[in-house]
PDB file of C-alpha atoms in Angstrom:
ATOM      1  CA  UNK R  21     -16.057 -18.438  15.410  1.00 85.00           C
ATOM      2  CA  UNK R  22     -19.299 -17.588  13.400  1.00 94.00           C
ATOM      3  CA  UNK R  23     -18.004 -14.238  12.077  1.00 98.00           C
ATOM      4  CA  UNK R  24     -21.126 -11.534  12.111  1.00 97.00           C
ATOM      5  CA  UNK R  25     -19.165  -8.187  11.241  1.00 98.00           C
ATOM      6  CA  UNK R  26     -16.598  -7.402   8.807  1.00 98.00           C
ATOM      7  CA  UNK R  27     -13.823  -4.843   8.594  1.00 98.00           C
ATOM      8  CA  UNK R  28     -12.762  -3.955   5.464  1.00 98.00           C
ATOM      9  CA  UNK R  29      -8.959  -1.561   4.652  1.00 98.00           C
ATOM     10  CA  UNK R  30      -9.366  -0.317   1.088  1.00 97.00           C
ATOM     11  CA  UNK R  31     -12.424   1.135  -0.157  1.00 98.00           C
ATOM     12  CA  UNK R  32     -10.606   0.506  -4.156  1.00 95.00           C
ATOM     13  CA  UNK R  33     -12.060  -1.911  -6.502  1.00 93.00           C
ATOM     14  CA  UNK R  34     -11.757  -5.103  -4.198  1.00 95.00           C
ATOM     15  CA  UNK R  35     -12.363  -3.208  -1.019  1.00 98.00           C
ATOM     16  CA  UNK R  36     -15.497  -2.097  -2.370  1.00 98.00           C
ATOM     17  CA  UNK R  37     -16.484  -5.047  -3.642  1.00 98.00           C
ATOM     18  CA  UNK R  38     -16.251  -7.278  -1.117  1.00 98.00           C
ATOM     19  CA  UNK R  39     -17.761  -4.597   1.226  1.00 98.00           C
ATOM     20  CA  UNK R  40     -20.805  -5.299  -1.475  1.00 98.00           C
ATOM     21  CA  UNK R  41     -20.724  -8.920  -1.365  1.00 98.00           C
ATOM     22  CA  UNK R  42     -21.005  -8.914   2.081  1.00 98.00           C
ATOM     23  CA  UNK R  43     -23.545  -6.071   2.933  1.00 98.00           C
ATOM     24  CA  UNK R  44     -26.068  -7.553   0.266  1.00 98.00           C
ATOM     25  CA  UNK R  45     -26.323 -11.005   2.472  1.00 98.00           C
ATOM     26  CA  UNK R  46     -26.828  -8.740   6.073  1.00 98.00           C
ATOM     27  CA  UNK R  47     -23.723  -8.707   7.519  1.00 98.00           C
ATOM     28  CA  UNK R  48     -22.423  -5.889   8.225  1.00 98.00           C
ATOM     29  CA  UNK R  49     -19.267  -3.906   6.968  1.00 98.00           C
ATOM     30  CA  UNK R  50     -16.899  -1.129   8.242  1.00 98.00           C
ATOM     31  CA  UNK R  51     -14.716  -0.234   5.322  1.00 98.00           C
ATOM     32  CA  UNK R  52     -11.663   1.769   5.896  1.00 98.00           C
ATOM     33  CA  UNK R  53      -9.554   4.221   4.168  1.00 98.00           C
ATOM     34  CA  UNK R  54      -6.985   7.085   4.414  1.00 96.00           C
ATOM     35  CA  UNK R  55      -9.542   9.775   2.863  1.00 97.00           C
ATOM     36  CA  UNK R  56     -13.225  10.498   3.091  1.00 97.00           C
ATOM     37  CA  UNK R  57     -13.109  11.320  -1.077  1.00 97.00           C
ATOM     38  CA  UNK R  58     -11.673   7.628  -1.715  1.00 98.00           C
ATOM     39  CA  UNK R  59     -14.621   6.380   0.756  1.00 98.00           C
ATOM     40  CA  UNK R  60     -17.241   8.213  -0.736  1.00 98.00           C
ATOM     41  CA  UNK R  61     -15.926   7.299  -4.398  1.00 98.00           C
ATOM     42  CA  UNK R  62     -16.193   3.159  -3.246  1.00 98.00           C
ATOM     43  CA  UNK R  63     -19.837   3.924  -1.399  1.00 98.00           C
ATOM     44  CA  UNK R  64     -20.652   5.921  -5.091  1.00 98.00           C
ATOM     45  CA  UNK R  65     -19.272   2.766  -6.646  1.00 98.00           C
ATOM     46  CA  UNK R  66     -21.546  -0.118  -4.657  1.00 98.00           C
ATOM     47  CA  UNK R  67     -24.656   2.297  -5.230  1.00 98.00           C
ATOM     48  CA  UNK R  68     -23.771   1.973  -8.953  1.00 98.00           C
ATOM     49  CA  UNK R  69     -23.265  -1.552  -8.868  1.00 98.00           C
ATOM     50  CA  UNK R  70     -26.513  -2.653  -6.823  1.00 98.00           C
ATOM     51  CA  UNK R  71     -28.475  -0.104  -9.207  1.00 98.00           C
ATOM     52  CA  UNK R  72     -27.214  -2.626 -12.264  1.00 97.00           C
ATOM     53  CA  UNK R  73     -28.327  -5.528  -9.948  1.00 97.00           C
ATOM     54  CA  UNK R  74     -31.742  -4.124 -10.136  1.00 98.00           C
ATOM     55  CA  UNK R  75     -32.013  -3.367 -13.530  1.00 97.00           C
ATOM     56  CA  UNK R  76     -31.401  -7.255 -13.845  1.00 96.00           C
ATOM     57  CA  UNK R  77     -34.132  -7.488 -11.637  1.00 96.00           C
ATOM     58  CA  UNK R  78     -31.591  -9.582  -9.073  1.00 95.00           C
ATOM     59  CA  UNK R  79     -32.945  -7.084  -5.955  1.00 97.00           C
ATOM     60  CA  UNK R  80     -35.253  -4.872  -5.080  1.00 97.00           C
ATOM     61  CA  UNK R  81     -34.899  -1.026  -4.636  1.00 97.00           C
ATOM     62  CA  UNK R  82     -35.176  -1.950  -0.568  1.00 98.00           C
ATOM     63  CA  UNK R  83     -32.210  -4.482  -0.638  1.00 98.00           C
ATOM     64  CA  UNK R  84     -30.358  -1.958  -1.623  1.00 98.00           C
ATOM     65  CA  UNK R  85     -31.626   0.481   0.823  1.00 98.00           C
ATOM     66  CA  UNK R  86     -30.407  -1.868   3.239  1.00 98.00           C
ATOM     67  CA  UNK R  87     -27.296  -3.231   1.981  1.00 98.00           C
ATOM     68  CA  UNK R  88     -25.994   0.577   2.136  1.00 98.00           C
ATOM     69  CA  UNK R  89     -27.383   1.054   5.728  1.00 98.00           C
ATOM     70  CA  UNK R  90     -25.136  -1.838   6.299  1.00 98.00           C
ATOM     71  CA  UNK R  91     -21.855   0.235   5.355  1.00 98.00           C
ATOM     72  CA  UNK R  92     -20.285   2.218   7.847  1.00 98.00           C
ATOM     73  CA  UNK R  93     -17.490   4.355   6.394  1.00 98.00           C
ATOM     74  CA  UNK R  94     -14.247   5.516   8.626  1.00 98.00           C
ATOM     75  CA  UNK R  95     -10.595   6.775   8.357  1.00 98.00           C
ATOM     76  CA  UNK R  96     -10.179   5.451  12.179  1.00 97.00           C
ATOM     77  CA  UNK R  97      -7.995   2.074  12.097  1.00 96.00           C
ATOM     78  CA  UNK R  98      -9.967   2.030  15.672  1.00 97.00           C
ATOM     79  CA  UNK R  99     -13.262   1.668  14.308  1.00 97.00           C
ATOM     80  CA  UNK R 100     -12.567  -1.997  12.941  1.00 98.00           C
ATOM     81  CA  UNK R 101     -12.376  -3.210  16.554  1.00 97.00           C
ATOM     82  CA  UNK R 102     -15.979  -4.060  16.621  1.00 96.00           C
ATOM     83  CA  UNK R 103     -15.213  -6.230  13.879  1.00 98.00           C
ATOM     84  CA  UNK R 104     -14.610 -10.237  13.833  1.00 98.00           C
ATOM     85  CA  UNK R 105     -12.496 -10.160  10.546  1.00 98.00           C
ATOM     86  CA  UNK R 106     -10.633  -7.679   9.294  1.00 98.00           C
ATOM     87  CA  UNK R 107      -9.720  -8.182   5.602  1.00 98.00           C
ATOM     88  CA  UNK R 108      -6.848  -5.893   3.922  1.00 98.00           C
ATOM     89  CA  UNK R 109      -7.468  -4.762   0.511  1.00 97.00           C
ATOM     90  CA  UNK R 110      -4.801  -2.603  -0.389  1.00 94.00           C
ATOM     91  CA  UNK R 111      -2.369  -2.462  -3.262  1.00 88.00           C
ATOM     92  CA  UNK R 112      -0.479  -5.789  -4.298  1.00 83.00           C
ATOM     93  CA  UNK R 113       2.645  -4.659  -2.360  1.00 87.00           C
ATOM     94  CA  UNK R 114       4.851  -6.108   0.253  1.00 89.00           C
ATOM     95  CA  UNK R 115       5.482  -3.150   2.428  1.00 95.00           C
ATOM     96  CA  UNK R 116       2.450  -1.312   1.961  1.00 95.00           C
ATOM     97  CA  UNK R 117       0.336  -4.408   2.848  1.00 97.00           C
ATOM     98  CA  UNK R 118       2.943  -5.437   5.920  1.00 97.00           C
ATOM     99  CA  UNK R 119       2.642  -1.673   6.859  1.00 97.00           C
ATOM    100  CA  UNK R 120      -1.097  -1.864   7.106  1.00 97.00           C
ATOM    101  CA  UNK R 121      -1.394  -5.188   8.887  1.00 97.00           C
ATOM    102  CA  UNK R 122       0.991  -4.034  11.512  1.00 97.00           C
ATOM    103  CA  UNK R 123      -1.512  -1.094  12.156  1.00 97.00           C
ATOM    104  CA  UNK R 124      -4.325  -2.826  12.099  1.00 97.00           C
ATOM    105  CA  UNK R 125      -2.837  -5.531  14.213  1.00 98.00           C
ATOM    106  CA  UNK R 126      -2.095  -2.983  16.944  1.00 97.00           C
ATOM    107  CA  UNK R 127      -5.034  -1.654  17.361  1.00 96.00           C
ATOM    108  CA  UNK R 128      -7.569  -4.991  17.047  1.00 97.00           C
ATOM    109  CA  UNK R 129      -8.695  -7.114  19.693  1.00 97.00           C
ATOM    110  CA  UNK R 130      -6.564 -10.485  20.049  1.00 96.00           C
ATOM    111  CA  UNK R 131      -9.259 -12.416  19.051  1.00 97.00           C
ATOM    112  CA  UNK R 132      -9.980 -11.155  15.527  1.00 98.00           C
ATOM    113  CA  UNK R 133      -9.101 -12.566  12.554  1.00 98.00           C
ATOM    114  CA  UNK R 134      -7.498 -10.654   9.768  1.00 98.00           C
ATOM    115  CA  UNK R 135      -6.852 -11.825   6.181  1.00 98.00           C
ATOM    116  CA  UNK R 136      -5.799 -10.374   3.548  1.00 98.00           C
ATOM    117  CA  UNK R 137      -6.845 -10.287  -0.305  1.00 96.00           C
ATOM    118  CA  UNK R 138      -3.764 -10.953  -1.774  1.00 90.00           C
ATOM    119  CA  UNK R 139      -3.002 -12.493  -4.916  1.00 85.00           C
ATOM    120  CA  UNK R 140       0.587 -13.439  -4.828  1.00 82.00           C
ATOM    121  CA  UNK R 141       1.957 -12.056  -2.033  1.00 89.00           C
ATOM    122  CA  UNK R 142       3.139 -15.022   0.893  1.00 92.00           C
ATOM    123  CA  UNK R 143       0.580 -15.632   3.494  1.00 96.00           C
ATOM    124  CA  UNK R 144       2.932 -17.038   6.128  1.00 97.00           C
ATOM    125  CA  UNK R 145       5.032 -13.770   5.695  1.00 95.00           C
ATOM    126  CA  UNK R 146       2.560 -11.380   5.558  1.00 96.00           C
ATOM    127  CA  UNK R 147       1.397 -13.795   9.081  1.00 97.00           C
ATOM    128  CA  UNK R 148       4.662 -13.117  10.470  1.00 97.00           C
ATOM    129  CA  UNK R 149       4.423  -9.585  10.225  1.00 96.00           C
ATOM    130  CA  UNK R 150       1.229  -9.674  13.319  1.00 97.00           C
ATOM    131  CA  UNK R 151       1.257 -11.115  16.207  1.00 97.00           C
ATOM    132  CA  UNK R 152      -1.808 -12.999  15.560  1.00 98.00           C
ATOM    133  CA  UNK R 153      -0.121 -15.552  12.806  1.00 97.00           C
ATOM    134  CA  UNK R 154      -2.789 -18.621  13.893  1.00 98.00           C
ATOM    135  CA  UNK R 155      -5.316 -15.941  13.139  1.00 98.00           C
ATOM    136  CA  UNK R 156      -4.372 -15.014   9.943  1.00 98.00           C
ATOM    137  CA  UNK R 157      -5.363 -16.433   6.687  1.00 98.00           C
ATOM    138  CA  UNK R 158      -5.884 -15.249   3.086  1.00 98.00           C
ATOM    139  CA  UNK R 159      -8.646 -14.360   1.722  1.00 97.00           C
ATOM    140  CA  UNK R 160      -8.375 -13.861  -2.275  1.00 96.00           C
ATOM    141  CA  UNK R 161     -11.381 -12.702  -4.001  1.00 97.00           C
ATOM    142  CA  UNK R 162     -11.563 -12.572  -7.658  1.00 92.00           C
ATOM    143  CA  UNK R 163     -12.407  -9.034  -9.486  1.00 86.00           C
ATOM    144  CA  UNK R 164     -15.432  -8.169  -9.606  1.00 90.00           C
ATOM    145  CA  UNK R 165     -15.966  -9.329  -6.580  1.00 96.00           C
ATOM    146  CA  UNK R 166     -19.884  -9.334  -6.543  1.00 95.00           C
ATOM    147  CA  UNK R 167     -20.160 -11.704  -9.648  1.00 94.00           C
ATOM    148  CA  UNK R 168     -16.907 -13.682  -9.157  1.00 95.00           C
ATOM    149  CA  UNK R 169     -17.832 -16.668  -7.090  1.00 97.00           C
ATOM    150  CA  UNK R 170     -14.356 -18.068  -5.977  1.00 97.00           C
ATOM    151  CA  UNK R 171     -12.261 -17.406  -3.513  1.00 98.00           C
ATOM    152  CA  UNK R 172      -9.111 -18.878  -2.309  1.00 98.00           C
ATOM    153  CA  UNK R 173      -8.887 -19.315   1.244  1.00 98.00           C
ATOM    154  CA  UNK R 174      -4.870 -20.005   1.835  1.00 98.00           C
ATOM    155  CA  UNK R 175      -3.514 -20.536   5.307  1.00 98.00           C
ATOM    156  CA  UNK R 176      -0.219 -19.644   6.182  1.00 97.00           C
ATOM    157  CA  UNK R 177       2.002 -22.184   8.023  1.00 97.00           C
ATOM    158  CA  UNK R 178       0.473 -20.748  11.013  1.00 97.00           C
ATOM    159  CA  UNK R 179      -2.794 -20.329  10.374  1.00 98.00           C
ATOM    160  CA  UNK R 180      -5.043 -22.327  12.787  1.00 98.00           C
ATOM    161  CA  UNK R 181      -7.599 -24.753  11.291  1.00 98.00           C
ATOM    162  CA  UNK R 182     -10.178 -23.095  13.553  1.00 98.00           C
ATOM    163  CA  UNK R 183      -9.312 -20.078  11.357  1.00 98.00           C
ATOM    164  CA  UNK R 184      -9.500 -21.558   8.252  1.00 98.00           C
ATOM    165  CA  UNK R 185     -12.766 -23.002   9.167  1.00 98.00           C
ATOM    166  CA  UNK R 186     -14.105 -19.902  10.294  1.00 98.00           C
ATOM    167  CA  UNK R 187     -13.338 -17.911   7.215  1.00 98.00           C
ATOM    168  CA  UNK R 188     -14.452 -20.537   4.884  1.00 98.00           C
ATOM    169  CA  UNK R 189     -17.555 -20.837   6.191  1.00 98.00           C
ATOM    170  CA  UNK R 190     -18.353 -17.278   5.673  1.00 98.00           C
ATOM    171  CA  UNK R 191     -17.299 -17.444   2.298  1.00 98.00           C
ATOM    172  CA  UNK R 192     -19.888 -19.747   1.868  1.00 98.00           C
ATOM    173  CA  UNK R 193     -22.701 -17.432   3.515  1.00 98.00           C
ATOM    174  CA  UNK R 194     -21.897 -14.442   1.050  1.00 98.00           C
ATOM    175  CA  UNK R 195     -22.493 -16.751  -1.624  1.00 97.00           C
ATOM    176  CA  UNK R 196     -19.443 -17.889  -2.563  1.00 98.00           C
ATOM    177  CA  UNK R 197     -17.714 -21.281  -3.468  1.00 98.00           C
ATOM    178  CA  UNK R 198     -14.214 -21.439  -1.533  1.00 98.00           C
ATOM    179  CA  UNK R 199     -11.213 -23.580  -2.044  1.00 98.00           C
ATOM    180  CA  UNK R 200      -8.483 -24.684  -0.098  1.00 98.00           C
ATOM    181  CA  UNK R 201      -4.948 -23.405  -0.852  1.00 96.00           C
ATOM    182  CA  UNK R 202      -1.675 -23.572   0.675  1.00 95.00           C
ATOM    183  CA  UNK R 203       0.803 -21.004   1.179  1.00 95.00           C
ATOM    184  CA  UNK R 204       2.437 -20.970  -2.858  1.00 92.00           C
ATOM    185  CA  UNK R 205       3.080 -17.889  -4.781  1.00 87.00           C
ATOM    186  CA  UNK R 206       0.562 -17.378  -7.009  1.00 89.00           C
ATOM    187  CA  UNK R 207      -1.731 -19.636  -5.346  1.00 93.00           C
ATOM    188  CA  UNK R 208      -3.532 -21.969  -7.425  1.00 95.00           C
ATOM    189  CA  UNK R 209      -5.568 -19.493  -9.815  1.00 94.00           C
ATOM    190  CA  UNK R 210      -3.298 -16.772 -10.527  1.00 92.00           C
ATOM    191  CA  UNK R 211      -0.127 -19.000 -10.581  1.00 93.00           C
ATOM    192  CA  UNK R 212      -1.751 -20.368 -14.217  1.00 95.00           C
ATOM    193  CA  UNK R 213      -3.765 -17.824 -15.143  1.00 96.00           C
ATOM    194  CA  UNK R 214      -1.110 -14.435 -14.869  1.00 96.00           C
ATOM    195  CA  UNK R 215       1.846 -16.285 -16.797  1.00 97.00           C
ATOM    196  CA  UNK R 216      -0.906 -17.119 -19.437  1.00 98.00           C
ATOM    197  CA  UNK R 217      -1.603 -13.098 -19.557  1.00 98.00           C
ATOM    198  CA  UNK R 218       2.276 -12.696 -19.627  1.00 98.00           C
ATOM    199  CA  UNK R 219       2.086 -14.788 -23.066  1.00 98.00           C
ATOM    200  CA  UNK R 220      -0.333 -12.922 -24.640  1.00 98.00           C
ATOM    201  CA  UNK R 221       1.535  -9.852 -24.191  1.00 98.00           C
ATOM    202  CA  UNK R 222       4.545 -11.776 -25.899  1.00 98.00           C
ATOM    203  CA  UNK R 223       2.641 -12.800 -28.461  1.00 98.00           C
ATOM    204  CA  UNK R 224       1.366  -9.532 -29.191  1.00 98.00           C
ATOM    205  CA  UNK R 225       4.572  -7.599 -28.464  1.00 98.00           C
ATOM    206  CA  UNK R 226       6.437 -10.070 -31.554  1.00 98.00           C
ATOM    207  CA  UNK R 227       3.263  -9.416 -34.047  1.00 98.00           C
ATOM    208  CA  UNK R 228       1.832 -12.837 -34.016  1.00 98.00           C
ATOM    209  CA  UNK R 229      -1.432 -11.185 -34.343  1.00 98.00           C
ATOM    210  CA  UNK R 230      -3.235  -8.235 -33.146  1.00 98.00           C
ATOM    211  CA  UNK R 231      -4.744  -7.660 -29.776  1.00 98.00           C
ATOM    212  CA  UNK R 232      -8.465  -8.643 -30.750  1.00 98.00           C
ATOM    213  CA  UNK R 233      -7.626 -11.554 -32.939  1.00 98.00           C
ATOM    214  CA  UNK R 234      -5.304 -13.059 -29.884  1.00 98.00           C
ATOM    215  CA  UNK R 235      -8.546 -12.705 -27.512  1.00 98.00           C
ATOM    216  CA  UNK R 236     -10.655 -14.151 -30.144  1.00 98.00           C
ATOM    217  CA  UNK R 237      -8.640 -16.960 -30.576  1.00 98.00           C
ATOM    218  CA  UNK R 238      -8.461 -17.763 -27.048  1.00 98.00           C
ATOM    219  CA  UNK R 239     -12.387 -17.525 -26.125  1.00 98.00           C
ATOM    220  CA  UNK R 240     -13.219 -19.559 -29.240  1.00 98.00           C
ATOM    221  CA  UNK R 241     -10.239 -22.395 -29.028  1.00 98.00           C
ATOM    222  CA  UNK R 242     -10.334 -22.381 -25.613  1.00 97.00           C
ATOM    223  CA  UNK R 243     -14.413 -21.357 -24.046  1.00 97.00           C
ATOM    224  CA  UNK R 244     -12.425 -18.981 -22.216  1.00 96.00           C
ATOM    225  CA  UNK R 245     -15.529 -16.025 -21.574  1.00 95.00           C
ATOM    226  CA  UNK R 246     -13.107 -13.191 -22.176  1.00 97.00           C
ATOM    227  CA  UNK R 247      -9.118 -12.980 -23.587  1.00 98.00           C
ATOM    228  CA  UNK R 248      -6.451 -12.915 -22.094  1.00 98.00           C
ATOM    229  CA  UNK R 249      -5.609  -9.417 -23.028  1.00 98.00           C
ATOM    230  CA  UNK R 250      -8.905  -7.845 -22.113  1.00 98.00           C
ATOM    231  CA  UNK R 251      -8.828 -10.018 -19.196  1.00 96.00           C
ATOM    232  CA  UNK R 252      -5.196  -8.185 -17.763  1.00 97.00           C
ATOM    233  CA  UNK R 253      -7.070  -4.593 -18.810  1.00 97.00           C
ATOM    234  CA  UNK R 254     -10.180  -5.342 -16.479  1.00 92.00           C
ATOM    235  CA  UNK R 255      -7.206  -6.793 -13.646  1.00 89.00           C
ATOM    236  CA  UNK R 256      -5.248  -3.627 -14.233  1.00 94.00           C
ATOM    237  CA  UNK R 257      -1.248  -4.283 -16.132  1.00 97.00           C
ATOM    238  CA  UNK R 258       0.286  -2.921 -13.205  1.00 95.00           C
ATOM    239  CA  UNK R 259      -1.450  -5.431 -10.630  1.00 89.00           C
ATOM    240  CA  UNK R 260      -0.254  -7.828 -13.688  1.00 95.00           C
ATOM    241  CA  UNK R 261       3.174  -6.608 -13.589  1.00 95.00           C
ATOM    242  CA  UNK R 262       3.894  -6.529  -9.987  1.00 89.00           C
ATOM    243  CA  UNK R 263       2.534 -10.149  -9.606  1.00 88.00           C
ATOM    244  CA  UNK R 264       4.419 -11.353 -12.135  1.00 94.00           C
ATOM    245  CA  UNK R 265       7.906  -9.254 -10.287  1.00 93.00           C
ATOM    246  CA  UNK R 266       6.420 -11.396  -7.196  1.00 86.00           C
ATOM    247  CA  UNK R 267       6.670 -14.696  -8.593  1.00 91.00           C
ATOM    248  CA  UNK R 268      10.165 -14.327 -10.441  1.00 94.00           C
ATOM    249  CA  UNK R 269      11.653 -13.529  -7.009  1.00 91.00           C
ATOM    250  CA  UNK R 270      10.231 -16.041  -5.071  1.00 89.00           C
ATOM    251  CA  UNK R 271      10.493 -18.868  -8.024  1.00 92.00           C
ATOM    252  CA  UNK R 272      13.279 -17.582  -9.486  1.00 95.00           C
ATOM    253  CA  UNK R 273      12.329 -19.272 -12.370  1.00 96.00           C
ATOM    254  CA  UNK R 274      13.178 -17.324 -15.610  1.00 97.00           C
ATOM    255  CA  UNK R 275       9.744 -18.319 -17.185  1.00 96.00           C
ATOM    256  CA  UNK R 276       7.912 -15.458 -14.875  1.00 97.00           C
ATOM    257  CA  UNK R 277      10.237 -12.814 -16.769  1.00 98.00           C
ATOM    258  CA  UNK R 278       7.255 -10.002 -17.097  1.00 98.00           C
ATOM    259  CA  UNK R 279       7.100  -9.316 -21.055  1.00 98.00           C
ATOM    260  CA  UNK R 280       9.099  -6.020 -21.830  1.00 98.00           C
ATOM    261  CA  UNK R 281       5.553  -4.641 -23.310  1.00 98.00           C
ATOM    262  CA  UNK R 282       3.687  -5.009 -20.477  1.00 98.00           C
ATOM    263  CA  UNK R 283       6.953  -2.958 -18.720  1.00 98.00           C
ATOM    264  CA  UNK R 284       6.399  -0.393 -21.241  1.00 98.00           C
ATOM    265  CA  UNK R 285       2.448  -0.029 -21.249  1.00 98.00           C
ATOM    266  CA  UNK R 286       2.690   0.290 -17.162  1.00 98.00           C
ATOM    267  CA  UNK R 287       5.327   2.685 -17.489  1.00 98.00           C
ATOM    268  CA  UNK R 288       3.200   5.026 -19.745  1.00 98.00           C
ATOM    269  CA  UNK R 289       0.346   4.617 -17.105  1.00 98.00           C
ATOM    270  CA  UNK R 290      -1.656   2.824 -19.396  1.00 98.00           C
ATOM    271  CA  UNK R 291      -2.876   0.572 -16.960  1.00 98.00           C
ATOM    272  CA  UNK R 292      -6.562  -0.936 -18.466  1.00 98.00           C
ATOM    273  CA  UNK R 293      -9.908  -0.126 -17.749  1.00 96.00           C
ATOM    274  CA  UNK R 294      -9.106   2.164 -14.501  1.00 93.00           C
ATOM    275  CA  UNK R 295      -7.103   4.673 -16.504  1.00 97.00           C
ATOM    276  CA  UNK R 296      -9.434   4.595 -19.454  1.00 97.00           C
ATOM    277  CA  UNK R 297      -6.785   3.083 -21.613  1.00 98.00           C
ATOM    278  CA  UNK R 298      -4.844  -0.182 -21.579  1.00 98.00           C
ATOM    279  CA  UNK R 299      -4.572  -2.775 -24.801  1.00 98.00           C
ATOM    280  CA  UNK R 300      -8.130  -1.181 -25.298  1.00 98.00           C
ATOM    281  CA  UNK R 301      -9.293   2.328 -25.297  1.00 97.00           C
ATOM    282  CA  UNK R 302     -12.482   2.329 -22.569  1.00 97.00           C
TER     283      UNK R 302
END
């Protein structure tokens, strides 16, 4: 399949974004969610973020004009039938997301695809869930989507290699560079990179050093571009959190214990840069 139209369920921060990525190469996008203020807010939000991109000089006032005329907004799970891939962007959760596929999976035609843009969350059970398993696949972008350029494509034990193929391809036509991934929790990114987060927090919960000196230490020891700390403010410590809850129940490896800090920080709702506060003030 040569996908030409994209659904989209979850107009948040990935939702939005990938909507974005995918309206800016001429494809277009319905993006779904459960209220028109939550649409308009992720519309608002791609406006913003094409206005940077011409500022940089990366487009022109007109590619944005038409990268908006792309976006069709809707709270109708019906209005993604004229779609050829569906992609789920909701919250890192196993029953919300299995709740929404279901939907979704009711109402499509049997020959669309969905994925879904989860980041630790199994792709062969979140497959199960549908009736449309060999047409299932993940689809993980990395935040923010419109500058990140990997994504993992992971098939499910199901997943047909037509539909891998399919989906990989258009990641490479919005720009993107996609790997291969099996079904793993965690995947291949996240499975390093979120325990490493988990660390920091450790490190900073005992005293070791502060916040800013931990980050420092890590982007000049290590080239990474930004800490590990600011890193899980810009993720969010709650998406943190609950992937981290993910892999200690599948793994059930002691090593994914989420660090008692990161617990606490959650539970006070300071979850990073979408709450204003996190390890940093924004």
């Amino acid at each position: 399949m040569d996908i030409q139209s994209v659904g989209i369920i979850g107009a948040g921060t990935m939702g939005n974004g990938i909507a974005q990525a995918c309206a800016v190469v001429g494809i277009p996008v319905v993006m779904v969610d459960i209220t028109e203020e939550a649409l308009q807010k992720g519309v608002a939000t791609i406006a913003g973020s094409l206005d940077r991109l011409i500022k940089k000089e990366k487009i022109t006032a007109a590619d944005k004009d038409r990268a908006l005329a792309l976006i069709r907004t809707s709270t109708r799970y019906e209005d993604l039938a004229s779609t050829q891939l569906v992609i789920e962007a909701a919250t890192e959760n196993l029953p919300v997301k299995t709740k929404i596929l279901q939907q979704a999976d009711a109402l499509l035609p049997a020959e669309t695809i969905i994925a879904t843009n989860t980041s630790s969350i199994s792709v062969t059970k979140l497959g199960a869930a549908t009736q449309r398993a060999d047409r299932f696949i993940g689809m993980h972008f990395f935040n923010p989507v419109p500058m990140m350029a990997l994504v993992e494509v992971i098939t499910g034990l199901q997943t047909s290699a037509a539909t891998h193929d399919a989906v990989k391809a258009l990641a490479e036509r919005l720009g993107k560079t996609p790997i291969s991934v099996k079904n793993a929790p965690g995947f291949v990114v996240n499975r390093i990179l979120i325990p490493m987060i988990n660390e920091a927090f450790f490190v900073l919960a005992e005293g070791t050093a502060t916040a800013a000196d931990i980050d420092e230490g890590m982007k000049l020891g290590c080239n990474q571009p930004i800490g590990p700390l600011a890193l899980a403010d810009m993720i969010g410590l709650d998406v943190c959190l609950a992937v981290l809850e993910v892999y200690l129940a599948e793994f059930g490896d002691p090593k994914y214990r989420p660090c008692p800090l990161l617990r606490e920080m959650v539970a006070a709702g300071r979850l990073g840069r979408k709450t204003k506060s996190g390890v940093y003030p924004y």
